[in-house]
Tab-separated table of C-alpha atoms and ligand atoms in Angstrom:
chain	number	residue	atom	x	y	z
M	433	MET	CA	0.000	0.000	0.000
M	434	THR	CA	1.177	3.514	-0.753
M	435	ASN	CA	2.239	5.537	2.275
M	436	PHE	CA	0.515	8.900	1.873
M	437	LYS	CA	2.038	10.338	5.052
M	438	ASP	CA	4.765	12.179	3.168
M	439	MET	CA	2.519	13.396	0.382
M	440	GLN	CA	0.419	16.485	-0.263
M	441	PRO	CA	-3.320	16.531	0.517
M	442	GLU	CA	-4.181	16.598	-3.219
M	443	THR	CA	-2.452	13.235	-3.645
M	444	LEU	CA	-4.025	11.690	-0.571
M	445	LEU	CA	-7.451	12.860	-1.778
M	446	ALA	CA	-7.106	11.760	-5.422
M	447	GLN	CA	-6.430	8.220	-4.206
M	448	ALA	CA	-8.638	8.401	-1.112
M	449	GLY	CA	-9.286	4.966	0.332
M	450	GLY	CA	-5.983	3.555	-0.889
M	451	SER	CA	-4.587	3.272	-4.361
M	452	ILE	CA	-5.721	-0.300	-5.103
M	453	ASP	CA	-7.899	-3.066	-3.684
M	454	MET	CA	-5.396	-5.905	-3.245
M	455	GLN	CA	-8.056	-8.616	-3.543
M	456	SER	CA	-9.516	-7.638	-6.927
M	457	GLY	CA	-6.885	-5.267	-8.277
M	458	GLY	CA	-9.525	-2.546	-8.601
M	459	VAL	CA	-8.404	1.086	-8.398
M	460	VAL	CA	-11.218	2.013	-6.020
M	461	PRO	CA	-12.049	0.582	-2.581
M	462	PRO	CA	-14.685	-2.175	-2.420
M	463	ILE	CA	-17.894	-1.993	-0.366
M	464	GLN	CA	-18.503	-4.768	2.155
M	465	PRO	CA	-22.172	-4.573	3.155
M	466	ALA	CA	-22.130	-7.566	5.570
M	467	THR	CA	-23.635	-6.883	8.979
M	468	THR	CA	-21.653	-9.701	10.584
M	469	TYR	CA	-18.316	-11.465	10.092
M	470	VAL	CA	-17.412	-15.118	10.441
M	471	ARG	CA	-15.226	-16.937	13.012
M	472	ASP	CA	-13.054	-20.006	12.400
M	473	GLU	CA	-13.250	-23.484	14.014
M	474	SER	CA	-11.412	-22.273	17.113
M	475	TYR	CA	-13.865	-19.388	17.346
M	476	ASN	CA	-11.318	-16.746	16.383
M	477	PRO	CA	-12.472	-14.018	14.011
M	478	LEU	CA	-11.198	-14.555	10.439
M	479	ASN	CA	-10.309	-10.862	10.506
M	480	GLU	CA	-9.665	-9.627	14.027
M	481	ASN	CA	-10.742	-6.074	13.109
M	482	ASN	CA	-14.209	-7.234	12.106
M	483	ILE	CA	-16.797	-8.785	14.441
M	484	TYR	CA	-20.050	-6.935	13.792
M	485	ALA	CA	-20.932	-4.084	11.432
M	486	ARG	CA	-22.075	-1.540	14.013
M	487	PRO	CA	-18.541	-0.699	15.097
M	488	HIS	CA	-16.662	-2.427	12.249
M	489	ASN	CA	-16.630	-1.688	8.540
M	490	ASP	CA	-13.533	-1.339	6.358
M	491	VAL	CA	-14.709	1.394	4.014
M	492	VAL	CA	-15.974	3.476	6.962
M	493	ARG	CA	-12.510	3.149	8.538
M	494	GLN	CA	-10.840	4.041	5.243
M	495	ALA	CA	-12.839	7.273	5.006
M	496	GLU	CA	-12.067	8.058	8.664
M	497	ASP	CA	-8.351	7.497	8.098
M	498	VAL	CA	-8.239	9.853	5.112
M	499	LEU	CA	-9.996	12.589	7.083
M	500	ALA	CA	-7.766	12.106	10.155
M	501	GLN	CA	-4.636	12.271	7.987
M	502	LEU	CA	-5.861	15.372	6.161
M	503	GLU	CA	-6.455	17.192	9.442
M	504	GLY	CA	-3.231	15.996	11.070
M	505	GLY	CA	-5.165	14.067	13.736
M	506	THR	CA	-4.591	10.715	15.451
M	507	ALA	CA	-8.035	9.248	14.823
M	508	GLY	CA	-11.363	10.077	13.220
M	509	LEU	CA	-14.915	8.838	13.727
M	510	LEU	CA	-17.692	9.109	11.178
M	511	PHE	CA	-21.326	9.625	12.163
M	512	PRO	CA	-24.553	9.488	10.136
M	513	SER	CA	-24.815	13.319	10.179
M	514	GLY	CA	-22.922	16.376	11.340
M	515	MET	CA	-25.390	16.815	14.189
M	516	ALA	CA	-24.815	13.211	15.319
M	517	ALA	CA	-21.081	14.008	15.529
M	518	ILE	CA	-21.764	17.161	17.566
M	519	ALA	CA	-24.178	15.300	19.852
M	520	ALA	CA	-21.621	12.517	20.409
M	521	LEU	CA	-19.082	15.054	21.656
M	522	PHE	CA	-21.451	16.930	23.979
M	523	ARG	CA	-22.841	13.657	25.367
M	524	ALA	CA	-19.339	13.086	26.791
M	525	VAL	CA	-19.862	16.071	29.135
M	526	PRO	CA	-20.924	14.905	32.620
M	527	SER	CA	-24.120	16.205	34.236
M	528	GLY	CA	-23.362	19.348	36.208
M	529	GLY	CA	-20.539	20.329	33.842
M	530	ARG	CA	-20.128	23.537	31.864
M	531	VAL	CA	-19.685	24.271	28.170
M	532	VAL	CA	-18.755	27.509	26.439
M	533	ILE	CA	-20.145	27.856	22.929
M	534	GLN	CA	-19.771	30.549	20.313
M	535	SER	CA	-22.849	32.727	19.800
M	536	GLY	CA	-24.336	33.272	16.352
M	537	ILE	CA	-23.294	29.939	14.820
M	538	TYR	CA	-25.063	27.175	12.875
M	539	TRP	CA	-28.511	27.517	14.389
M	540	ASN	CA	-29.255	23.824	14.950
M	541	THR	CA	-26.019	23.426	16.955
M	542	THR	CA	-27.074	26.233	19.298
M	543	LYS	CA	-30.603	24.884	19.582
M	544	TRP	CA	-29.566	21.280	20.267
M	545	VAL	CA	-26.802	22.178	22.746
M	546	ARG	CA	-29.169	24.479	24.690
M	547	ASP	CA	-31.883	21.791	24.914
M	548	PHE	CA	-29.489	18.974	25.761
M	549	CYS	CA	-27.608	20.921	28.421
M	550	GLU	CA	-30.849	21.992	30.067
M	551	ARG	CA	-31.922	18.352	30.357
M	552	ARG	CA	-28.544	17.375	31.815
M	553	GLN	CA	-28.018	20.348	34.169
M	554	ILE	CA	-24.979	21.465	32.205
M	555	ASP	CA	-24.286	25.214	32.252
M	556	VAL	CA	-24.019	26.849	28.841
M	557	ASP	CA	-22.225	30.148	28.269
M	558	GLU	CA	-22.641	31.695	24.839
M	559	VAL	CA	-20.012	34.205	23.758
M	560	ASP	CA	-18.720	35.814	20.579
M	561	THR	CA	-15.437	33.887	20.354
M	562	SER	CA	-14.163	36.110	17.517
M	563	ASP	CA	-13.580	38.522	20.434
M	564	ALA	CA	-10.633	36.738	22.115
M	565	ALA	CA	-10.844	38.895	25.270
M	566	ALA	CA	-14.553	38.126	25.704
M	567	LEU	CA	-13.837	34.388	25.380
M	568	ALA	CA	-10.958	34.576	27.877
M	569	ALA	CA	-13.258	36.368	30.359
M	570	VAL	CA	-15.966	33.700	30.095
M	571	CYS	CA	-13.384	30.927	30.531
M	572	ALA	CA	-11.964	32.704	33.603
M	573	LYS	CA	-15.335	32.288	35.375
M	574	GLY	CA	-14.502	28.694	36.293
M	575	PRO	CA	-13.828	25.196	35.030
M	576	ALA	CA	-15.467	23.977	31.835
M	577	ASN	CA	-15.518	20.796	29.753
M	578	ILE	CA	-15.747	22.052	26.182
M	579	VAL	CA	-15.132	25.301	24.344
M	580	TRP	CA	-16.989	25.141	21.002
M	581	VAL	CA	-15.980	27.393	18.129
M	582	GLU	CA	-17.173	27.604	14.511
M	583	THR	CA	-14.804	29.353	12.112
M	584	PRO	CA	-15.677	30.829	9.689
M	585	SER	CA	-19.078	31.075	11.376
M	586	ASN	CA	-22.365	30.548	9.635
M	587	PRO	CA	-23.972	32.879	8.479
M	588	TRP	CA	-21.967	35.790	9.953
M	589	LEU	CA	-18.570	34.661	8.577
M	590	LYS	CA	-16.776	35.648	11.776
M	591	ILE	CA	-13.215	34.387	12.215
M	592	THR	CA	-12.084	33.052	15.591
M	593	ASP	CA	-8.390	32.931	16.498
M	594	VAL	CA	-7.941	29.201	17.186
M	595	ALA	CA	-4.610	29.596	19.021
M	596	ALA	CA	-6.131	32.242	21.333
M	597	ALA	CA	-9.208	30.064	21.875
M	598	LYS	CA	-6.922	27.172	22.836
M	599	LYS	CA	-5.269	29.350	25.513
M	600	ALA	CA	-8.683	30.302	26.870
M	601	ALA	CA	-9.835	26.660	26.848
M	602	ASP	CA	-6.647	25.558	28.631
M	603	SER	CA	-7.210	28.218	31.300
M	604	CYS	CA	-10.474	26.515	32.341
M	605	GLY	CA	-9.427	22.909	31.700
M	606	ALA	CA	-11.677	22.531	28.641
M	607	LEU	CA	-11.146	20.775	25.335
M	608	LEU	CA	-11.201	23.119	22.357
M	609	ALA	CA	-13.476	21.768	19.618
M	610	VAL	CA	-13.736	23.535	16.249
M	611	ASP	CA	-16.536	23.163	13.703
M	612	SER	CA	-14.527	23.673	10.514
M	613	THR	CA	-17.344	22.794	8.076
M	614	ALA	CA	-17.333	26.175	6.306
M	615	ALA	CA	-13.573	25.979	5.777
M	616	SER	CA	-12.910	22.337	4.753
M	617	PRO	CA	-9.740	20.358	5.596
M	618	VAL	CA	-8.203	21.666	2.364
M	619	LEU	CA	-8.181	25.302	3.498
M	620	THR	CA	-7.304	25.023	7.183
M	621	ASN	CA	-6.355	22.454	9.841
M	622	PRO	CA	-7.556	23.560	13.305
M	623	LEU	CA	-5.686	20.727	15.093
M	624	LYS	CA	-2.414	22.182	13.815
M	625	LEU	CA	-3.445	25.575	15.205
M	626	GLY	CA	-4.029	24.101	18.662
M	627	ALA	CA	-7.554	22.648	18.694
M	628	ASP	CA	-8.115	19.300	20.454
M	629	ILE	CA	-10.988	18.132	18.277
M	630	VAL	CA	-12.152	19.192	14.830
M	631	MET	CA	-15.648	18.497	13.533
M	632	HIS	CA	-17.087	18.634	10.006
M	633	SER	CA	-20.512	18.099	8.603
M	634	THR	CA	-19.286	15.860	5.760
M	635	THR	CA	-22.706	16.490	4.190
M	636	LYS	CA	-21.203	19.735	2.949
M	637	VAL	CA	-18.007	20.282	0.953
M	638	ILE	CA	-16.211	17.069	1.978
M	639	ASN	CA	-18.759	14.993	0.083
M	640	GLY	CA	-19.482	17.995	-2.102
M	641	HIS	CA	-22.357	16.668	-4.209
M	642	SER	CA	-25.360	17.298	-1.926
M	643	ASP	CA	-26.224	13.610	-1.830
M	644	VAL	CA	-24.798	12.062	1.386
M	645	LEU	CA	-25.487	13.024	5.016
M	646	GLY	CA	-22.564	12.566	7.381
M	647	GLY	CA	-20.376	14.035	10.082
M	648	VAL	CA	-16.914	13.454	11.483
M	649	LEU	CA	-14.957	14.093	14.680
M	650	ILE	CA	-11.154	14.031	14.498
M	651	THR	CA	-8.971	14.121	17.587
M	652	LYS	CA	-5.432	15.317	18.065
M	653	LYS	CA	-4.755	12.834	20.873
M	654	ILE	CA	-6.426	9.749	22.276
M	655	THR	CA	-7.907	11.033	25.545
M	656	SER	CA	-10.387	9.485	27.956
M	657	VAL	CA	-13.095	11.730	26.443
M	658	TRP	CA	-12.248	10.358	23.000
M	659	GLU	CA	-12.399	6.780	24.289
M	660	ASP	CA	-15.832	7.495	25.778
M	661	ILE	CA	-17.008	8.806	22.406
M	662	VAL	CA	-15.666	5.700	20.621
M	663	THR	CA	-17.408	3.378	23.091
M	664	ASP	CA	-20.638	5.344	22.950
M	665	ARG	CA	-20.758	5.320	19.162
M	666	ALA	CA	-20.123	1.575	19.050
M	667	SER	CA	-22.827	0.731	21.565
M	668	ALA	CA	-25.349	3.530	21.016
M	669	GLY	CA	-25.046	2.896	17.289
M	670	ALA	CA	-24.907	6.319	15.595
M	671	VAL	CA	-22.847	4.889	12.726
M	672	MET	CA	-22.460	5.666	9.039
M	673	GLY	CA	-23.357	2.820	6.669
M	674	PRO	CA	-20.864	1.386	4.172
M	675	PHE	CA	-22.636	2.734	1.082
M	676	GLU	CA	-22.597	6.290	2.451
M	677	ALA	CA	-18.933	5.960	3.469
M	678	TRP	CA	-18.090	4.714	-0.011
M	679	LEU	CA	-19.898	7.649	-1.647
M	680	LEU	CA	-18.105	9.977	0.740
M	681	LEU	CA	-14.704	8.580	-0.295
M	682	ARG	CA	-15.698	8.948	-3.930
M	683	GLY	CA	-16.700	12.568	-3.377
M	684	MET	CA	-13.492	13.287	-1.459
M	685	ARG	CA	-11.334	12.249	-4.400
M	686	THR	CA	-12.142	15.561	-6.114
M	687	MET	CA	-12.330	17.746	-2.983
M	688	ALA	CA	-9.099	19.669	-3.588
M	689	LEU	CA	-10.154	20.524	-7.156
M	690	ARG	CA	-13.667	21.505	-6.154
M	691	VAL	CA	-12.555	23.703	-3.277
M	692	ASP	CA	-9.960	25.454	-5.457
M	693	ARG	CA	-12.564	26.400	-8.045
M	694	MET	CA	-15.197	27.343	-5.469
M	695	VAL	CA	-12.797	29.630	-3.576
M	696	ASP	CA	-11.726	31.245	-6.855
M	697	ASN	CA	-15.361	31.876	-7.777
M	698	ALA	CA	-16.134	33.198	-4.286
M	699	MET	CA	-13.278	35.724	-4.477
M	700	LYS	CA	-14.590	37.064	-7.815
M	701	ILE	CA	-18.192	37.139	-6.604
M	702	SER	CA	-17.299	38.922	-3.364
M	703	ALA	CA	-15.550	41.679	-5.355
M	704	PHE	CA	-18.539	41.988	-7.694
M	705	LEU	CA	-21.055	42.210	-4.832
M	706	ASP	CA	-18.844	44.589	-2.865
M	707	ASP	CA	-18.926	47.064	-5.784
M	708	HIS	CA	-22.630	46.643	-6.539
M	709	PRO	CA	-24.828	49.709	-5.925
M	710	LYS	CA	-27.762	47.582	-4.681
M	711	VAL	CA	-25.670	45.779	-2.062
M	712	ASP	CA	-25.186	47.304	1.372
M	713	SER	CA	-22.350	45.102	2.607
M	714	VAL	CA	-20.672	41.767	1.957
M	715	LEU	CA	-19.548	39.390	4.709
M	716	TYR	CA	-16.626	37.393	3.319
M	717	PRO	CA	-13.217	36.990	4.998
M	718	GLY	CA	-11.482	37.248	1.618
M	719	LEU	CA	-12.372	40.941	1.408
M	720	GLU	CA	-9.603	43.164	2.761
M	721	ASP	CA	-11.980	45.283	4.841
M	722	HIS	CA	-13.471	42.223	6.622
M	723	THR	CA	-12.567	42.402	10.335
M	724	GLY	CA	-11.229	38.837	10.287
M	725	HIS	CA	-9.280	39.179	7.014
M	726	ALA	CA	-5.731	39.246	8.404
M	727	LEU	CA	-6.440	36.391	10.820
M	728	ALA	CA	-8.168	34.330	8.123
M	729	LYS	CA	-5.163	34.845	5.854
M	730	GLU	CA	-2.957	33.254	8.532
M	731	GLN	CA	-5.342	30.499	9.610
M	732	MET	CA	-6.675	29.590	6.170
M	733	PRO	CA	-3.580	29.497	3.979
M	734	GLY	CA	-5.498	27.606	1.278
M	735	GLY	CA	-8.109	30.347	0.754
M	736	PHE	CA	-11.088	32.042	2.350
M	737	GLY	CA	-13.830	29.564	1.561
M	738	PHE	CA	-16.936	29.421	-0.591
M	739	LEU	CA	-19.519	30.702	1.883
M	740	MET	CA	-20.569	34.363	2.103
M	741	SER	CA	-23.461	36.549	3.115
M	742	PHE	CA	-24.515	39.903	1.716
M	743	LEU	CA	-27.035	42.500	2.769
M	744	VAL	CA	-29.283	43.792	0.025
M	745	LYS	CA	-30.197	47.508	0.136
M	746	GLY	CA	-33.839	47.979	1.047
M	747	ASP	CA	-36.042	45.654	3.061
M	748	ARG	CA	-37.044	42.015	3.510
M	749	GLU	CA	-39.202	42.104	0.358
M	750	MET	CA	-36.269	43.336	-1.693
M	751	ALA	CA	-34.024	40.525	-0.398
M	752	LEU	CA	-36.683	37.915	-1.160
M	753	LEU	CA	-37.241	39.456	-4.614
M	754	VAL	CA	-33.514	39.187	-5.403
M	755	ALA	CA	-33.397	35.564	-4.208
M	756	GLY	CA	-36.573	34.836	-6.186
M	757	LYS	CA	-35.062	36.153	-9.439
M	758	MET	CA	-31.956	33.978	-9.255
M	759	LYS	CA	-31.839	31.283	-11.921
M	760	LEU	CA	-28.508	29.506	-11.392
M	761	PHE	CA	-28.347	29.790	-7.597
M	762	HIS	CA	-30.893	27.313	-6.217
M	763	ARG	CA	-33.024	28.587	-3.341
M	764	ALA	CA	-32.151	25.931	-0.755
M	765	THR	CA	-30.482	25.506	2.612
M	766	SER	CA	-27.068	23.779	3.036
M	767	LEU	CA	-23.686	24.608	1.552
M	768	GLY	CA	-20.517	23.191	0.054
M	769	GLY	CA	-21.980	21.401	-2.991
M	770	VAL	CA	-20.774	21.909	-6.569
M	771	GLU	CA	-24.062	23.700	-7.288
M	772	SER	CA	-24.491	27.254	-5.990
M	773	LEU	CA	-27.207	27.888	-3.392
M	774	VAL	CA	-28.853	30.970	-1.934
M	775	GLU	CA	-30.700	31.216	1.350
M	776	HIS	CA	-32.751	33.858	3.166
M	777	ARG	CA	-31.647	32.933	6.711
M	778	HIS	CA	-34.166	35.212	8.437
M	779	THR	CA	-37.002	33.007	7.148
M	780	ILE	CA	-35.368	29.990	8.870
M	781	GLU	CA	-34.293	31.648	12.150
M	782	PRO	CA	-36.332	34.844	12.560
M	783	HIS	CA	-35.593	35.121	16.303
M	784	THR	CA	-31.764	35.127	16.289
M	785	GLY	CA	-31.054	38.628	15.065
M	786	ILE	CA	-30.274	37.736	11.433
M	787	PRO	CA	-30.975	40.862	9.332
M	788	GLU	CA	-34.045	40.558	7.093
M	789	THR	CA	-31.993	41.746	4.129
M	790	LEU	CA	-29.279	39.081	4.505
M	791	LEU	CA	-28.804	36.515	1.761
M	792	ARG	CA	-26.301	33.736	2.325
M	793	ILE	CA	-24.750	32.112	-0.703
M	794	SER	CA	-22.756	28.930	-1.064
M	795	VAL	CA	-20.643	29.365	-4.176
M	796	GLY	CA	-20.381	26.264	-6.345
M	797	ALA	CA	-18.056	25.080	-9.105
M	798	GLU	CA	-19.873	26.661	-12.071
M	799	HIS	CA	-18.105	29.336	-14.172
M	800	ALA	CA	-17.686	32.598	-12.239
M	801	ASP	CA	-18.949	34.683	-15.207
M	802	ASP	CA	-22.260	32.807	-15.264
M	803	LEU	CA	-22.713	33.124	-11.495
M	804	ILE	CA	-21.908	36.854	-11.600
M	805	ALA	CA	-24.320	37.365	-14.508
M	806	ASP	CA	-27.053	35.603	-12.501
M	807	LEU	CA	-26.422	37.758	-9.419
M	808	GLY	CA	-26.302	40.854	-11.633
M	809	GLN	CA	-29.687	40.199	-13.283
M	810	ALA	CA	-31.252	39.279	-9.925
M	811	LEU	CA	-30.038	42.501	-8.291
M	812	GLY	CA	-31.193	44.468	-11.358
M	813	GLN	CA	-28.289	46.299	-12.934
U	2363	PLP	C1	-24.689	21.547	8.204
U	2363	PLP	C2	-23.884	21.946	9.364
U	2363	PLP	C3	-23.911	21.217	10.559
U	2363	PLP	C4	-24.808	20.019	10.765
U	2363	PLP	O1	-24.527	18.985	9.869
U	2363	PLP	P1	-25.625	17.927	9.335
U	2363	PLP	O2	-24.808	17.032	8.489
U	2363	PLP	O3	-26.659	18.717	8.587
U	2363	PLP	O4	-26.198	17.249	10.528
U	2363	PLP	C5	-23.109	21.654	11.602
U	2363	PLP	N1	-22.326	22.745	11.474
U	2363	PLP	C6	-22.287	23.473	10.347
U	2363	PLP	C7	-21.400	24.675	10.277
U	2363	PLP	C8	-23.063	23.105	9.241
U	2363	PLP	O5	-23.020	23.835	8.135
């Protein structure tokens, strides 16, 4: 087998899952759908890694290994959705504990963590972690179990300093976990910046084709918390199936190419929107006047991502009119696919302070000129 350890991420990704299947000679990994595995006459497993499919499947492990290597982690665990990965981490917090989470992030994370922690008598502090001093102050209040950061954040595109967040987390004995979904492992590696755990919704750009739900946790070190998560996944059963893991590996093989093109498109689109008379402001860390630009440049050496929000001049009706006129951008939630999407976030979360004129776009892999023409006609030039 090829050792990808010394190679660039593009190479690891192009041959994700291993270069060849030794049994058949195929150039892609096989799928083993069996739910159970056989033992020999002496009752020893034929393959000691495989007893039962809930915790054991080769193609699931192959996808986990690729993701762990990409992020510079020791181990990775796939889950059937991003939320299942997030839930698995927070379920490792004991009753009576405390978690510090970033405010203004992926809404379902906030909602689930609030509900779960209330049921378990876990204190939740919500703070804008892009303000390093504010995060340090919240951590100084007392011990905590987890500090949860999302960078870039969704849909505000705030950038959190991961190294500073790690210091704050250390000061209260917490693990620093980073939701890096909007960045991708191609653009940044939070574990290398100091994070203890990185999480991705693999539903998004890692799979990249809007056709597989999944999530992953990757750890820097094997800790007792990590071992609890491994045990819990194996026995509670929030596992990804082999077909999904296989599709995920297939999608990952083109991730570097897709992300390159999407970031390129996003840079061009952000400049176009920034200059447009019908646009109030553009939230994209690639723009030089974005408050997190300098930090993003350091933390995201591969580029600033494919997600951005912009505020249309006028009111809610104007924003909805612009979204309604778009022809190439599909009006749909989610992000990170090869097809461009637009979303009016206020319709989804009206109570969280999202401006009524905000449109969030996930820039796909189409040609930038066509995407810009679509935005131009929708805004009315
Ligand atoms: C989509 C998303 C999630 C949740 O992932 P699912 O796969 O939909 O469960 C979590 N965080 C961010 C930033 C996301 O975009």
